[in-house]
Amino acid sequence: MTVLSTHGLVARYGDFQALYGVDIDVAEGEAVALIGANGAGKSTFLRSVMGLLAVKPEMVRLEGQPIGGTPTDRMVQKGVAIVPEGRRLFTGMSVEDNLRVAIDQADRLGRKGGWTLERLHLLFPILKEKARTGVQNLSGGQQQMVSIGRALLSQPRVLLCDEISLGLAPKVIREIYAALPEIRAQGTALILVEQDVGLAQSATDRIFCMLEGRVTLTGASSVITREQIAEAYFGGSHAVV
C-alpha cells in the first residue's frame, strides 16, 4: 500500500523554481533513495513534503489524502518525521533530554506507536551509555543516532532522512545503516537522500535519481546499473528501469 506520494510536485524559493513536476511514492515498510548531484533538488523535495515549503495540497498525499502545505507540526501528528541535514539537536541538553522532547511531543500530538527509550537503546546502545552526556560533546555519528532516535520517538509512518551518512566515518555509517531494517520491520517507510550511490543501492528497494529538479531515472535498486545512474546524473530523458 502506498503510504506517501507526490504528484506533479512543484516547489519554489521565491522566483526560483527548484522542483518541476516530481512524482515519487513509497509503500508501507519500503525504503527508497533519492540520489543526484548537489543542487538536484533532493533536500528541497524533503522540505516540500515536510511542509517547510509552500506547495499545493494535492501535490503531496498521505494514504491518498492531500496534505501538501500542511504545517510541519501537523505533519508530525499525521505520522511523517524528518532527520534533517545537520541534525539540529538541542545543544546544552543531554541525550536523554533531547529524546524526551520527542516523547513529550508525541504525547501532546496523540501519536501512539512502538518506539520507546528502551527499544531505542536496543537499536543504538550508545545512546543509553551516553544518556546524561550533553549532545554537544558527542561524536558526529552519535549525534546522528540521537537525531534518528528523536525522529523515531515521534512514532512515524514515514521517515525522511536527509544525508544521514554525511561526514561520518565508514564504521559509523555501517552501524547506522544496519539499524534501518529494524525500523522498516515496524512498517515505517523510509525516504533516504543519499550521496553514496553504492550505499543507496544496498539499503533500499528503489532509487529515484534527480537532476535539476526533475526525476531522470527510477527503478529497482538491484536492477539499476552504474552506467544508467551516471547518465541520469548528467542528463538524458526520464528512464524507468
Short mmCIF file of C-alpha atoms in Angstrom, two decimals:
data_model
loop_
_atom_site.label_atom_id
_atom_site.label_comp_id
_atom_site.label_asym_id
_atom_site.label_seq_id
_atom_site.Cartn_x
_atom_site.Cartn_y
_atom_site.Cartn_z
CA MET A 1 0.00 0.00 0.00
CA THR A 2 1.32 3.43 -0.94
CA VAL A 3 1.78 5.50 2.19
CA LEU A 4 3.22 8.72 0.81
CA SER A 5 3.25 10.03 -2.75
CA THR A 6 3.86 13.24 -4.65
CA HIS A 7 2.01 14.24 -7.81
CA GLY A 8 3.47 16.83 -10.13
CA LEU A 9 5.25 18.38 -7.18
CA VAL A 10 6.45 21.91 -7.89
CA ALA A 11 8.43 23.96 -5.38
CA ARG A 12 9.94 27.43 -5.40
CA TYR A 13 12.25 29.62 -3.39
CA GLY A 14 10.78 33.00 -4.23
CA ASP A 15 11.12 33.42 -8.01
CA PHE A 16 13.46 30.42 -8.33
CA GLN A 17 11.75 27.16 -9.27
CA ALA A 18 13.51 24.21 -7.64
CA LEU A 19 11.22 21.25 -8.46
CA TYR A 20 9.45 20.57 -11.74
CA GLY A 21 6.59 18.07 -11.54
CA VAL A 22 8.19 15.42 -9.31
CA ASP A 23 6.31 12.12 -8.88
CA ILE A 24 7.68 9.86 -6.13
CA ASP A 25 5.95 7.24 -3.99
CA VAL A 26 6.83 4.94 -1.12
CA ALA A 27 4.92 1.97 0.26
CA GLU A 28 4.50 0.80 3.83
CA GLY A 29 7.82 -0.62 5.07
CA GLU A 30 9.57 0.24 1.82
CA ALA A 31 12.83 2.17 1.53
CA VAL A 32 13.50 4.41 -1.45
CA ALA A 33 16.58 6.53 -2.13
CA LEU A 34 16.84 9.94 -3.74
CA ILE A 35 20.21 10.37 -5.41
CA GLY A 36 21.69 13.09 -7.57
CA ALA A 37 24.35 15.76 -7.62
CA ASN A 38 24.34 18.73 -5.28
CA GLY A 39 21.56 21.11 -6.25
CA ALA A 40 19.46 18.40 -7.90
CA GLY A 41 16.50 19.13 -5.63
CA LYS A 42 16.70 16.22 -3.19
CA SER A 43 16.61 18.20 0.04
CA THR A 44 14.05 20.56 -1.46
CA PHE A 45 11.84 17.54 -2.07
CA LEU A 46 12.03 16.56 1.60
CA ARG A 47 11.35 20.14 2.70
CA SER A 48 8.34 20.31 0.41
CA VAL A 49 6.90 17.07 1.75
CA MET A 50 7.51 18.14 5.34
CA GLY A 51 5.59 21.40 4.96
CA LEU A 52 8.66 23.63 5.11
CA LEU A 53 7.90 25.00 1.64
CA ALA A 54 4.51 26.09 0.32
CA VAL A 55 3.05 23.57 -2.13
CA LYS A 56 -0.48 22.82 -3.29
CA PRO A 57 -2.42 20.26 -1.17
CA GLU A 58 -2.93 17.77 -3.99
CA MET A 59 0.81 17.62 -4.74
CA VAL A 60 1.56 15.56 -1.61
CA ARG A 61 -0.68 12.73 -0.46
CA LEU A 62 -0.58 10.60 2.67
CA GLU A 63 -2.59 7.40 2.25
CA GLY A 64 -4.32 9.11 -0.67
CA GLN A 65 -5.33 12.22 1.26
CA PRO A 66 -3.98 15.59 0.07
CA ILE A 67 -1.65 17.11 2.67
CA GLY A 68 0.66 19.40 0.67
CA GLY A 69 1.49 22.59 2.53
CA THR A 70 0.45 21.18 5.91
CA PRO A 71 2.48 22.82 8.72
CA THR A 72 5.39 20.75 9.97
CA ASP A 73 3.96 20.08 13.43
CA ARG A 74 0.79 18.71 11.88
CA MET A 75 2.85 16.56 9.52
CA VAL A 76 4.45 15.00 12.61
CA GLN A 77 0.99 14.50 14.05
CA LYS A 78 -0.04 12.73 10.84
CA GLY A 79 2.97 10.43 11.07
CA VAL A 80 5.70 11.98 8.92
CA ALA A 81 9.05 12.78 10.57
CA ILE A 82 12.38 14.04 9.28
CA VAL A 83 16.01 13.50 10.23
CA PRO A 84 17.33 16.83 8.94
CA GLU A 85 20.70 17.54 7.45
CA GLY A 86 22.87 18.99 10.20
CA ARG A 87 20.94 17.08 12.94
CA ARG A 88 19.63 20.25 14.65
CA LEU A 89 19.77 18.91 18.17
CA PHE A 90 19.15 20.96 21.30
CA THR A 91 22.69 21.80 22.38
CA GLY A 92 23.19 22.30 26.09
CA MET A 93 20.79 19.43 26.76
CA SER A 94 21.63 15.79 27.40
CA VAL A 95 20.99 12.91 25.03
CA GLU A 96 18.04 11.72 27.10
CA ASP A 97 16.54 15.20 27.37
CA ASN A 98 16.70 15.59 23.60
CA LEU A 99 14.89 12.30 23.20
CA ARG A 100 12.30 13.10 25.84
CA VAL A 101 11.37 16.24 23.93
CA ALA A 102 10.23 13.94 21.12
CA ILE A 103 8.36 11.68 23.54
CA ASP A 104 6.54 14.64 25.07
CA GLN A 105 5.67 15.97 21.61
CA ALA A 106 4.27 12.60 20.55
CA ASP A 107 2.14 12.51 23.70
CA ARG A 108 0.81 16.03 23.03
CA LEU A 109 0.00 15.16 19.43
CA GLY A 110 -1.63 11.85 20.33
CA ARG A 111 0.90 9.77 18.38
CA LYS A 112 0.96 6.14 19.52
CA GLY A 113 3.48 3.55 18.46
CA GLY A 114 6.07 1.01 19.45
CA TRP A 115 9.14 3.21 19.83
CA THR A 116 10.26 3.75 23.42
CA LEU A 117 13.54 4.80 25.01
CA GLU A 118 14.20 1.17 25.93
CA ARG A 119 13.68 -0.01 22.38
CA LEU A 120 15.79 2.81 21.02
CA HIS A 121 18.60 1.79 23.38
CA LEU A 122 18.50 -1.68 21.83
CA LEU A 123 18.79 -0.15 18.37
CA PHE A 124 21.61 2.25 19.36
CA PRO A 125 23.15 1.05 22.68
CA ILE A 126 25.50 4.04 22.81
CA LEU A 127 22.51 6.31 23.49
CA LYS A 128 21.92 4.55 26.81
CA GLU A 129 25.59 4.77 27.71
CA LYS A 130 25.63 8.50 26.86
CA ALA A 131 22.18 9.31 28.25
CA ARG A 132 23.43 12.05 30.59
CA THR A 133 26.03 13.44 28.20
CA GLY A 134 25.41 16.80 26.54
CA VAL A 135 24.76 16.28 22.84
CA GLN A 136 27.40 18.89 22.00
CA ASN A 137 30.00 16.53 23.50
CA LEU A 138 29.09 13.57 21.27
CA SER A 139 30.83 12.48 18.10
CA GLY A 140 29.13 13.24 14.79
CA GLY A 141 27.91 9.66 14.48
CA GLN A 142 26.48 9.64 17.97
CA GLN A 143 24.70 12.92 17.30
CA GLN A 144 23.21 11.39 14.16
CA MET A 145 21.90 8.47 16.21
CA VAL A 146 20.23 10.95 18.58
CA SER A 147 18.66 12.73 15.61
CA ILE A 148 17.34 9.46 14.19
CA GLY A 149 16.13 8.37 17.62
CA ARG A 150 14.31 11.66 18.17
CA ALA A 151 12.50 11.20 14.86
CA LEU A 152 11.58 7.58 15.67
CA LEU A 153 10.14 8.57 19.04
CA SER A 154 7.58 10.69 17.22
CA GLN A 155 6.18 7.31 16.03
CA PRO A 156 6.37 7.99 12.27
CA ARG A 157 4.77 6.03 9.48
CA VAL A 158 7.15 7.73 7.06
CA LEU A 159 10.71 8.73 7.96
CA LEU A 160 12.54 11.23 5.76
CA CYS A 161 16.33 11.08 6.11
CA ASP A 162 18.47 13.86 4.69
CA GLU A 163 22.12 12.85 4.19
CA ILE A 164 22.39 10.74 7.35
CA SER A 165 25.83 9.44 6.29
CA LEU A 166 27.32 12.85 5.51
CA GLY A 167 30.71 13.41 7.11
CA LEU A 168 30.69 10.21 9.14
CA ALA A 169 33.35 7.51 9.36
CA PRO A 170 32.62 4.32 7.35
CA LYS A 171 32.28 2.24 10.54
CA VAL A 172 29.64 4.60 11.93
CA ILE A 173 27.78 4.69 8.62
CA ARG A 174 27.61 0.89 8.63
CA GLU A 175 26.25 0.93 12.18
CA ILE A 176 23.55 3.47 11.33
CA TYR A 177 22.51 1.74 8.13
CA ALA A 178 22.43 -1.63 9.92
CA ALA A 179 19.57 -0.21 12.01
CA LEU A 180 17.37 0.56 9.00
CA PRO A 181 15.93 -2.97 8.54
CA GLU A 182 14.67 -2.91 12.14
CA ILE A 183 12.99 0.45 11.51
CA ARG A 184 11.37 -0.86 8.34
CA ALA A 185 10.24 -4.04 10.11
CA GLN A 186 7.81 -1.91 12.09
CA GLY A 187 6.13 -0.86 8.84
CA THR A 188 7.85 2.52 8.70
CA ALA A 189 8.54 3.72 5.16
CA LEU A 190 11.89 5.39 4.51
CA ILE A 191 12.86 8.07 2.01
CA LEU A 192 16.64 8.48 2.07
CA VAL A 193 18.57 11.30 0.46
CA GLU A 194 22.00 9.77 -0.05
CA GLN A 195 25.13 10.86 -1.93
CA ASP A 196 26.81 7.44 -1.77
CA VAL A 197 25.23 5.55 -4.68
CA GLY A 198 26.50 2.15 -3.58
CA LEU A 199 25.11 2.66 -0.10
CA ALA A 200 21.80 3.83 -1.53
CA GLN A 201 21.52 0.74 -3.71
CA SER A 202 22.38 -1.67 -0.92
CA ALA A 203 19.95 -0.16 1.62
CA THR A 204 16.82 0.48 -0.44
CA ASP A 205 14.25 -1.18 -2.65
CA ARG A 206 14.01 1.54 -5.30
CA ILE A 207 16.01 4.52 -6.47
CA PHE A 208 14.91 7.86 -7.85
CA CYS A 209 17.69 9.88 -9.49
CA MET A 210 17.15 13.63 -9.69
CA LEU A 211 18.71 16.28 -11.90
CA GLU A 212 17.84 19.99 -11.86
CA GLY A 213 14.58 19.46 -10.03
CA ARG A 214 13.34 16.55 -12.12
CA VAL A 215 13.38 12.76 -11.76
CA THR A 216 15.58 11.35 -14.54
CA LEU A 217 15.72 7.68 -13.54
CA THR A 218 13.58 5.34 -11.47
CA GLY A 219 13.85 1.63 -10.86
CA ALA A 220 14.63 -1.24 -8.53
CA SER A 221 17.88 -0.69 -6.64
CA SER A 222 19.05 -4.20 -7.51
CA VAL A 223 18.48 -3.69 -11.25
CA ILE A 224 19.71 -0.17 -12.00
CA THR A 225 23.29 -0.14 -13.30
CA ARG A 226 26.04 2.35 -12.52
CA GLU A 227 26.06 3.33 -16.21
CA GLN A 228 22.37 4.21 -16.09
CA ILE A 229 22.88 6.19 -12.91
CA ALA A 230 25.82 8.09 -14.41
CA GLU A 231 23.73 9.05 -17.43
CA ALA A 232 20.83 10.15 -15.22
CA TYR A 233 23.18 12.26 -13.07
CA PHE A 234 24.34 14.33 -16.01
CA GLY A 235 21.44 14.40 -18.45
CA GLY A 236 19.05 12.39 -20.54
CA SER A 237 15.31 11.88 -20.51
CA HIS A 238 13.38 10.22 -17.69
CA ALA A 239 14.01 6.47 -17.73
CA VAL A 240 12.21 3.72 -15.85
CA VAL A 241 14.17 0.52 -15.21
#
